[in-house]
């Protein structure tokens, strides 16, 4: 079965190359697609055999889609056009989220999970959840940090929600736009084998932000070390997904440009995490003596902040 | 008409009815014209419709009355009262306080529109305004929670009051989500139900958060 899978993957590679070079062509494959029993891919997936089914199932459905030709043919002013971007089931969304959190070395997120069916549901709602998670967690964390102080009065800090929303949606949409433009420009100079559409890049970025949701919740813990360990951990996971996705798209280019592109991707991702941590979460205060405050009658009072 | 020669009406099927010709100025749709009724009747009819829907929300059964005769009066009243009750929160500077009236309004309406669009894009069969109607009406438990919170805060704002408020808000949040899911989930394709229910959960969670974090001056 492994050799069959390898053969299918090789075929899929060729088909993808041809399609990338000329997106409007329909590829016709002479040999028959592997007969997979109906109940193994599609709506009712048995949980134990998910690994095999994912590879085989995705390839098979991709082959049928390649054979069928162009998928999204409705004009852009109709509602049906936008419905094609939401053509995902619950298990597909969950699979994509899983794929963004556990990067499998050597497997490309776009290839494995998204291939020709990018959706906008994941990116949009993951960003929305992240916005509110960061705002709520930041508020909670500040509340717990300042809890004991007599002068502290709790404020909901609702303005920060709009700031969080602007930042995260700008990151999730403008950075893919810039990256897509850059890759298109490089494509015109250097013939790259793999090129991604704008929606696929938005998809990857959207799903890669998912790891920051549990990270933001765990940032409530008011320990600096814990927070920075979380930043590093989540950055490694989602950064590696991004790197492994975009490496095939730039590896045929000039080596320095390829490395610079990947470096910028990781840097922006890190900046987002660190920026959110710095802005929304107050620093947990260290245990140091406050300055000596002279009281009215001359005796000094030393206050210790906790 | 030669073809009608062999048409006969069987004798044991009674044929009865009334043949009247409308006379005078009685127009055929006068029953539906509400222009001439007293204003009180108009208002009472709408109020009764709104009240009936409130009852349906508080005891969510599988009834289609909420969906069939949608109206947006109830959601408007609930949204405005919720936004008004969320005013008067404390703030040292304007930037740190709770949500302003416009922010609550925008969040509720924009959130409901986005959730409706989401469910339609995923292939739902419910109409746009029906979905808005359901989502708006299901804010009722949370408005009740806000009222209770404000009353509890009048009594004091210590830990006990916080725990009471927390319990009330969590219970009402669960009630809102369950009520709206009961009305909306049937119109979705079965393998995408979770994709539609999650944004509703997020929407009511945000509103509950705004209610829970309300601190008076």
PDB file of N, CA, C and O in Angstrom, chain B residues 1 23 31 33 44 49 61 70 75 85 88 91 103 106 111 123-124 133 143 154-155 158 164 191 207:
ATOM      1  N   UNK B   1     -70.330  22.242 -26.699  1.00  0.00           N
ATOM      2  CA  UNK B   1     -69.091  21.609 -26.226  1.00  0.00           C
ATOM      3  C   UNK B   1     -69.274  20.091 -26.210  1.00  0.00           C
ATOM      4  O   UNK B   1     -69.760  19.511 -25.266  1.00  0.00           O
ATOM      5  N   UNK B  23     -70.829  43.274  -3.707  1.00  0.00           N
ATOM      6  CA  UNK B  23     -71.543  44.471  -4.115  1.00  0.00           C
ATOM      7  C   UNK B  23     -71.037  45.653  -3.345  1.00  0.00           C
ATOM      8  O   UNK B  23     -70.519  45.520  -2.245  1.00  0.00           O
ATOM      9  N   UNK B  31     -60.213  42.868   4.587  1.00  0.00           N
ATOM     10  CA  UNK B  31     -59.831  42.195   5.825  1.00  0.00           C
ATOM     11  C   UNK B  31     -58.379  42.455   6.169  1.00  0.00           C
ATOM     12  O   UNK B  31     -57.994  42.402   7.319  1.00  0.00           O
ATOM     13  N   UNK B  33     -56.630  45.214   5.324  1.00  0.00           N
ATOM     14  CA  UNK B  33     -56.260  46.614   5.400  1.00  0.00           C
ATOM     15  C   UNK B  33     -56.362  47.060   6.847  1.00  0.00           C
ATOM     16  O   UNK B  33     -57.402  46.931   7.487  1.00  0.00           O
ATOM     17  N   UNK B  44     -51.225  47.332  19.949  1.00  0.00           N
ATOM     18  CA  UNK B  44     -51.432  46.136  20.777  1.00  0.00           C
ATOM     19  C   UNK B  44     -51.126  44.877  19.999  1.00  0.00           C
ATOM     20  O   UNK B  44     -50.580  43.913  20.548  1.00  0.00           O
ATOM     21  N   UNK B  49     -47.496  40.359  19.535  1.00  0.00           N
ATOM     22  CA  UNK B  49     -46.593  39.497  18.764  1.00  0.00           C
ATOM     23  C   UNK B  49     -45.227  39.445  19.420  1.00  0.00           C
ATOM     24  O   UNK B  49     -44.612  38.381  19.542  1.00  0.00           O
ATOM     25  N   UNK B  61     -39.301  25.847  22.674  1.00  0.00           N
ATOM     26  CA  UNK B  61     -39.753  24.565  22.143  1.00  0.00           C
ATOM     27  C   UNK B  61     -39.585  24.656  20.637  1.00  0.00           C
ATOM     28  O   UNK B  61     -39.371  25.716  20.090  1.00  0.00           O
ATOM     29  N   UNK B  70     -41.404  36.837  11.637  1.00  0.00           N
ATOM     30  CA  UNK B  70     -40.281  37.530  12.264  1.00  0.00           C
ATOM     31  C   UNK B  70     -40.602  39.023  12.341  1.00  0.00           C
ATOM     32  O   UNK B  70     -41.334  39.577  11.530  1.00  0.00           O
ATOM     33  N   UNK B  75     -35.861  42.673  19.073  1.00  0.00           N
ATOM     34  CA  UNK B  75     -34.406  42.858  19.152  1.00  0.00           C
ATOM     35  C   UNK B  75     -34.011  44.308  19.358  1.00  0.00           C
ATOM     36  O   UNK B  75     -33.080  44.591  20.121  1.00  0.00           O
ATOM     37  N   UNK B  85     -28.454  50.062  29.830  1.00  0.00           N
ATOM     38  CA  UNK B  85     -28.086  49.580  31.162  1.00  0.00           C
ATOM     39  C   UNK B  85     -26.593  49.437  31.322  1.00  0.00           C
ATOM     40  O   UNK B  85     -26.073  49.444  32.436  1.00  0.00           O
ATOM     41  N   UNK B  88     -22.942  54.168  32.262  1.00  0.00           N
ATOM     42  CA  UNK B  88     -22.713  54.548  33.655  1.00  0.00           C
ATOM     43  C   UNK B  88     -21.652  53.722  34.313  1.00  0.00           C
ATOM     44  O   UNK B  88     -21.526  53.701  35.522  1.00  0.00           O
ATOM     45  N   UNK B  91     -14.933  54.796  34.877  1.00  0.00           N
ATOM     46  CA  UNK B  91     -13.757  54.973  34.023  1.00  0.00           C
ATOM     47  C   UNK B  91     -12.898  56.076  34.592  1.00  0.00           C
ATOM     48  O   UNK B  91     -13.403  57.154  34.895  1.00  0.00           O
ATOM     49  N   UNK B 103     -20.929  51.285  20.868  1.00  0.00           N
ATOM     50  CA  UNK B 103     -20.168  50.049  20.743  1.00  0.00           C
ATOM     51  C   UNK B 103     -21.046  48.830  21.002  1.00  0.00           C
ATOM     52  O   UNK B 103     -20.976  47.833  20.270  1.00  0.00           O
ATOM     53  N   UNK B 106     -23.387  48.418  18.003  1.00  0.00           N
ATOM     54  CA  UNK B 106     -22.712  47.905  16.818  1.00  0.00           C
ATOM     55  C   UNK B 106     -22.350  46.452  17.012  1.00  0.00           C
ATOM     56  O   UNK B 106     -22.503  45.631  16.105  1.00  0.00           O
ATOM     57  N   UNK B 111     -22.632  41.852  14.889  1.00  0.00           N
ATOM     58  CA  UNK B 111     -22.407  40.452  15.214  1.00  0.00           C
ATOM     59  C   UNK B 111     -23.525  39.563  14.693  1.00  0.00           C
ATOM     60  O   UNK B 111     -23.272  38.509  14.093  1.00  0.00           O
ATOM     61  N   UNK B 123     -24.500  27.294   3.822  1.00  0.00           N
ATOM     62  CA  UNK B 123     -25.521  26.486   3.200  1.00  0.00           C
ATOM     63  C   UNK B 123     -26.795  26.385   3.995  1.00  0.00           C
ATOM     64  O   UNK B 123     -27.591  25.476   3.771  1.00  0.00           O
ATOM     65  N   UNK B 124     -27.038  27.318   4.909  1.00  0.00           N
ATOM     66  CA  UNK B 124     -28.255  27.248   5.698  1.00  0.00           C
ATOM     67  C   UNK B 124     -29.457  27.681   4.884  1.00  0.00           C
ATOM     68  O   UNK B 124     -29.357  28.414   3.910  1.00  0.00           O
ATOM     69  N   UNK B 133     -33.839  37.940  13.528  1.00  0.00           N
ATOM     70  CA  UNK B 133     -34.917  37.981  14.518  1.00  0.00           C
ATOM     71  C   UNK B 133     -34.609  37.032  15.665  1.00  0.00           C
ATOM     72  O   UNK B 133     -34.695  37.415  16.836  1.00  0.00           O
ATOM     73  N   UNK B 143     -30.432  40.198  28.788  1.00  0.00           N
ATOM     74  CA  UNK B 143     -30.932  41.483  29.283  1.00  0.00           C
ATOM     75  C   UNK B 143     -31.480  41.324  30.697  1.00  0.00           C
ATOM     76  O   UNK B 143     -31.249  42.183  31.565  1.00  0.00           O
ATOM     77  N   UNK B 154     -26.504  47.293  43.264  1.00  0.00           N
ATOM     78  CA  UNK B 154     -27.023  48.334  44.150  1.00  0.00           C
ATOM     79  C   UNK B 154     -26.817  47.937  45.602  1.00  0.00           C
ATOM     80  O   UNK B 154     -26.594  48.767  46.466  1.00  0.00           O
ATOM     81  N   UNK B 155     -26.888  46.620  45.838  1.00  0.00           N
ATOM     82  CA  UNK B 155     -26.768  46.158  47.225  1.00  0.00           C
ATOM     83  C   UNK B 155     -25.335  46.171  47.690  1.00  0.00           C
ATOM     84  O   UNK B 155     -25.070  46.247  48.884  1.00  0.00           O
ATOM     85  N   UNK B 158     -19.121  43.455  46.595  1.00  0.00           N
ATOM     86  CA  UNK B 158     -18.035  42.641  47.135  1.00  0.00           C
ATOM     87  C   UNK B 158     -17.932  41.305  46.419  1.00  0.00           C
ATOM     88  O   UNK B 158     -18.423  41.131  45.308  1.00  0.00           O
ATOM     89  N   UNK B 164     -22.673  35.935  42.878  1.00  0.00           N
ATOM     90  CA  UNK B 164     -24.072  35.873  42.431  1.00  0.00           C
ATOM     91  C   UNK B 164     -24.174  36.290  40.974  1.00  0.00           C
ATOM     92  O   UNK B 164     -24.829  35.639  40.151  1.00  0.00           O
ATOM     93  N   UNK B 191     -23.763  18.132   8.744  1.00  0.00           N
ATOM     94  CA  UNK B 191     -22.345  18.012   9.012  1.00  0.00           C
ATOM     95  C   UNK B 191     -21.676  19.361   9.219  1.00  0.00           C
ATOM     96  O   UNK B 191     -20.462  19.445   9.259  1.00  0.00           O
ATOM     97  N   UNK B 207     -21.186  39.195  24.731  1.00  0.00           N
ATOM     98  CA  UNK B 207     -22.197  40.006  25.420  1.00  0.00           C
ATOM     99  C   UNK B 207     -22.181  39.697  26.922  1.00  0.00           C
ATOM    100  O   UNK B 207     -22.263  40.603  27.760  1.00  0.00           O
TER     101      UNK B 207
END
